[in-house]
mmCIF file of C-alpha atoms in Angstrom:
data_model
loop_
_atom_site.group_PDB
_atom_site.id
_atom_site.type_symbol
_atom_site.label_atom_id
_atom_site.label_comp_id
_atom_site.label_asym_id
_atom_site.label_seq_id
_atom_site.Cartn_x
_atom_site.Cartn_y
_atom_site.Cartn_z
ATOM 1 C CA MET A 242 170.246 77.578 104.627
ATOM 2 C CA SER A 243 169.390 74.398 106.511
ATOM 3 C CA PHE A 244 167.428 71.548 104.996
ATOM 4 C CA GLU A 245 164.443 72.266 107.288
ATOM 5 C CA ARG A 246 164.234 75.902 106.198
ATOM 6 C CA ALA A 247 164.580 75.008 102.517
ATOM 7 C CA PHE A 248 161.845 72.376 102.808
ATOM 8 C CA ALA A 249 159.565 74.816 104.678
ATOM 9 C CA LEU A 250 160.122 77.457 102.000
ATOM 10 C CA LEU A 251 159.365 74.953 99.235
ATOM 11 C CA LEU A 252 156.216 73.836 101.072
ATOM 12 C CA ALA A 253 155.150 77.475 101.504
ATOM 13 C CA LEU A 254 155.600 78.165 97.783
ATOM 14 C CA LEU A 255 153.690 75.007 96.846
ATOM 15 C CA SER A 256 150.834 75.798 99.225
ATOM 16 C CA LEU A 257 150.633 79.398 97.937
ATOM 17 C CA PHE A 258 150.435 78.070 94.370
ATOM 18 C CA LEU A 259 147.686 75.616 95.346
ATOM 19 C CA LEU A 260 145.912 78.427 97.199
ATOM 20 C CA TYR A 261 145.974 80.450 93.982
ATOM 21 C CA LEU A 262 144.489 77.505 92.063
ATOM 22 C CA ALA A 263 141.803 76.854 94.695
ATOM 23 C CA TRP A 264 140.717 80.497 94.879
ATOM 24 C CA GLY A 265 138.437 80.264 91.839
ATOM 25 C CA TYR A 266 136.952 76.849 92.641
ATOM 26 C CA GLN A 267 133.167 76.664 92.334
ATOM 27 C CA ALA A 268 131.296 73.398 92.834
ATOM 28 C CA PRO A 269 128.348 72.783 90.503
ATOM 29 C CA ILE A 270 126.308 71.142 93.295
ATOM 30 C CA SER A 271 126.580 72.057 96.950
ATOM 31 C CA TYR A 272 124.616 70.681 99.891
ATOM 32 C CA ASP A 273 126.372 72.960 102.386
ATOM 33 C CA PRO A 274 125.478 76.683 102.567
ATOM 34 C CA LEU A 275 129.177 77.599 102.587
ATOM 35 C CA GLY A 276 130.052 75.165 99.833
ATOM 36 C CA PRO A 277 133.328 73.257 99.564
ATOM 37 C CA ARG A 278 135.499 76.292 98.697
ATOM 38 C CA PRO A 279 136.424 77.603 102.203
ATOM 39 C CA TYR A 280 137.913 74.344 103.457
ATOM 40 C CA PRO A 281 140.873 74.024 101.071
ATOM 41 C CA LEU A 282 141.431 77.772 101.292
ATOM 42 C CA LEU A 283 141.616 77.600 105.074
ATOM 43 C CA ILE A 284 143.889 74.559 105.149
ATOM 44 C CA LEU A 285 146.219 75.866 102.430
ATOM 45 C CA GLY A 286 146.343 79.303 104.048
ATOM 46 C CA LEU A 287 147.299 77.798 107.403
ATOM 47 C CA LEU A 288 149.881 75.560 105.719
ATOM 48 C CA ALA A 289 151.411 78.518 103.868
ATOM 49 C CA GLY A 290 151.512 80.658 107.006
ATOM 50 C CA GLY A 291 153.028 77.922 109.153
ATOM 51 C CA SER A 292 155.601 77.046 106.521
ATOM 52 C CA LEU A 293 156.629 80.677 106.108
ATOM 53 C CA TRP A 294 156.921 81.008 109.867
ATOM 54 C CA LEU A 295 159.213 77.962 109.974
ATOM 55 C CA ALA A 296 161.247 79.154 106.986
ATOM 56 C CA LEU A 297 161.714 82.726 108.204
ATOM 57 C CA GLY A 298 161.701 82.133 111.968
ATOM 58 C CA ARG A 299 164.748 82.222 114.225
ATOM 59 C CA ARG A 300 165.287 78.482 114.569
ATOM 60 C CA PRO A 301 163.262 75.302 114.292
ATOM 61 C CA PRO A 302 162.074 73.509 117.437
ATOM 62 C CA PRO A 303 164.308 70.767 118.846
ATOM 63 C CA PRO A 304 163.641 67.195 117.740
ATOM 64 C CA PRO A 305 160.979 65.347 119.764
ATOM 65 C CA SER A 306 163.483 62.934 121.288
ATOM 66 C CA THR A 307 164.977 65.763 123.394
ATOM 67 C CA ARG A 308 161.685 66.768 125.018
ATOM 68 C CA PRO A 309 160.905 64.803 128.185
ATOM 69 C CA GLY A 310 157.396 63.349 128.424
ATOM 70 C CA LEU A 311 156.421 64.245 124.885
ATOM 71 C CA ALA A 312 155.620 60.678 123.816
ATOM 72 C CA GLY A 313 153.089 60.286 126.640
ATOM 73 C CA LYS A 314 151.444 63.612 125.801
ATOM 74 C CA LEU A 315 151.231 62.681 122.129
ATOM 75 C CA ALA A 316 149.691 59.317 122.994
ATOM 76 C CA LEU A 317 147.118 60.974 125.269
ATOM 77 C CA CYS A 318 146.314 63.554 122.600
ATOM 78 C CA PHE A 319 145.833 60.767 120.038
ATOM 79 C CA LEU A 320 143.542 58.877 122.425
ATOM 80 C CA MET A 321 141.517 62.031 123.053
ATOM 81 C CA LEU A 322 141.119 62.636 119.320
ATOM 82 C CA LEU A 323 139.942 59.045 118.939
ATOM 83 C CA ALA A 324 137.505 59.413 121.841
ATOM 84 C CA TYR A 325 136.281 62.719 120.370
ATOM 85 C CA GLY A 326 135.496 61.049 117.070
ATOM 86 C CA LEU A 327 133.763 58.107 118.738
ATOM 87 C CA THR A 328 131.641 60.157 121.173
ATOM 88 C CA PHE A 329 130.852 63.088 118.883
ATOM 89 C CA GLU A 330 127.295 61.981 118.072
ATOM 90 C CA LEU A 331 126.551 60.471 121.474
ATOM 91 C CA LEU A 332 127.645 63.449 123.589
ATOM 92 C CA GLY A 333 127.009 66.105 120.960
ATOM 93 C CA PHE A 334 129.311 68.726 119.547
ATOM 94 C CA PRO A 335 129.344 71.202 122.477
ATOM 95 C CA LEU A 336 130.110 68.670 125.224
ATOM 96 C CA ALA A 337 132.562 66.568 123.192
ATOM 97 C CA THR A 338 134.427 69.705 122.071
ATOM 98 C CA ALA A 339 134.508 71.094 125.613
ATOM 99 C CA LEU A 340 135.974 67.847 126.989
ATOM 100 C CA MET A 341 138.531 67.656 124.181
ATOM 101 C CA ALA A 342 139.601 71.265 124.723
ATOM 102 C CA LEU A 343 139.851 70.668 128.487
ATOM 103 C CA VAL A 344 142.286 67.781 128.061
ATOM 104 C CA VAL A 345 144.330 69.523 125.361
ATOM 105 C CA GLY A 346 144.468 72.648 127.510
ATOM 106 C CA ARG A 347 145.824 70.601 130.400
ATOM 107 C CA LEU A 348 148.386 68.984 128.077
ATOM 108 C CA PHE A 349 149.654 72.459 127.180
ATOM 109 C CA GLY A 350 150.043 73.392 130.831
ATOM 110 C CA GLY A 351 146.802 75.235 131.494
ATOM 111 C CA SER A 352 145.097 75.173 134.855
ATOM 112 C CA TRP A 353 141.910 73.151 135.404
ATOM 113 C CA GLY A 354 139.766 76.267 135.674
ATOM 114 C CA ARG A 355 141.086 78.046 132.606
ATOM 115 C CA SER A 356 141.089 74.875 130.517
ATOM 116 C CA ALA A 357 137.482 74.130 131.506
ATOM 117 C CA LEU A 358 136.416 77.704 130.786
ATOM 118 C CA ALA A 359 138.162 77.670 127.399
ATOM 119 C CA GLY A 360 136.619 74.278 126.567
ATOM 120 C CA LEU A 361 133.150 75.490 127.474
ATOM 121 C CA ALA A 362 133.614 78.678 125.443
ATOM 122 C CA LEU A 363 134.895 76.737 122.430
ATOM 123 C CA GLY A 364 132.154 74.106 122.567
ATOM 124 C CA VAL A 365 129.262 76.527 122.947
ATOM 125 C CA GLY A 366 130.787 79.265 120.796
ATOM 126 C CA PHE A 367 131.585 77.042 117.838
ATOM 127 C CA TYR A 368 128.201 75.342 118.113
ATOM 128 C CA LEU A 369 126.408 78.686 117.933
ATOM 129 C CA LEU A 370 128.671 79.878 115.124
ATOM 130 C CA PHE A 371 128.217 76.829 112.910
ATOM 131 C CA ASP A 372 124.688 75.695 113.770
ATOM 132 C CA ARG A 373 122.948 79.035 114.147
ATOM 133 C CA LEU A 374 124.971 81.573 112.170
ATOM 134 C CA LEU A 375 126.441 79.492 109.313
ATOM 135 C CA ASP A 376 123.515 77.031 109.176
ATOM 136 C CA VAL A 377 125.757 73.934 109.344
ATOM 137 C CA PRO A 378 123.858 71.376 111.452
ATOM 138 C CA LEU A 379 125.815 69.897 114.345
ATOM 139 C CA PRO A 380 124.567 67.173 116.709
ATOM 140 C CA LEU A 381 123.464 68.061 120.225
ATOM 141 C CA GLY A 382 123.936 64.470 121.319
ATOM 142 C CA ARG A 383 121.689 61.482 121.802
ATOM 143 C CA ILE A 384 121.842 61.736 125.585
ATOM 144 C CA PHE A 385 120.254 65.211 125.486
ATOM 145 C CA ASN A 386 117.500 64.439 122.958
#
């Protein structure tokens, strides 16, 4: 067993143990209708699933130094995440999320049309899900108010 697979298996076991511990967490005071419980469960579940996939998969991905153009894509993705955080309140959740998804979609090789459509669907869909259905207030943006 390679070092990467052993580390991924250890990380999967650790995250499953932490998931077990977090399952019964109840906060005494909660300002959010969902409460703080779903967030660690979601993150630990994704971490456990990804680690198991790496541990049991066919082979790990090649190191980043062998992929041409990866450094530029990572830098652009970092800049977009920074811009997303800085313009979140100004542009509002739907527009900022749509623009972020458009750029990330293009980075992953999507066409302009499909990336724009996916960005629009994610921005509007997540806004409706969180703001209307789950009652978690999200900003519409200062330029639209």
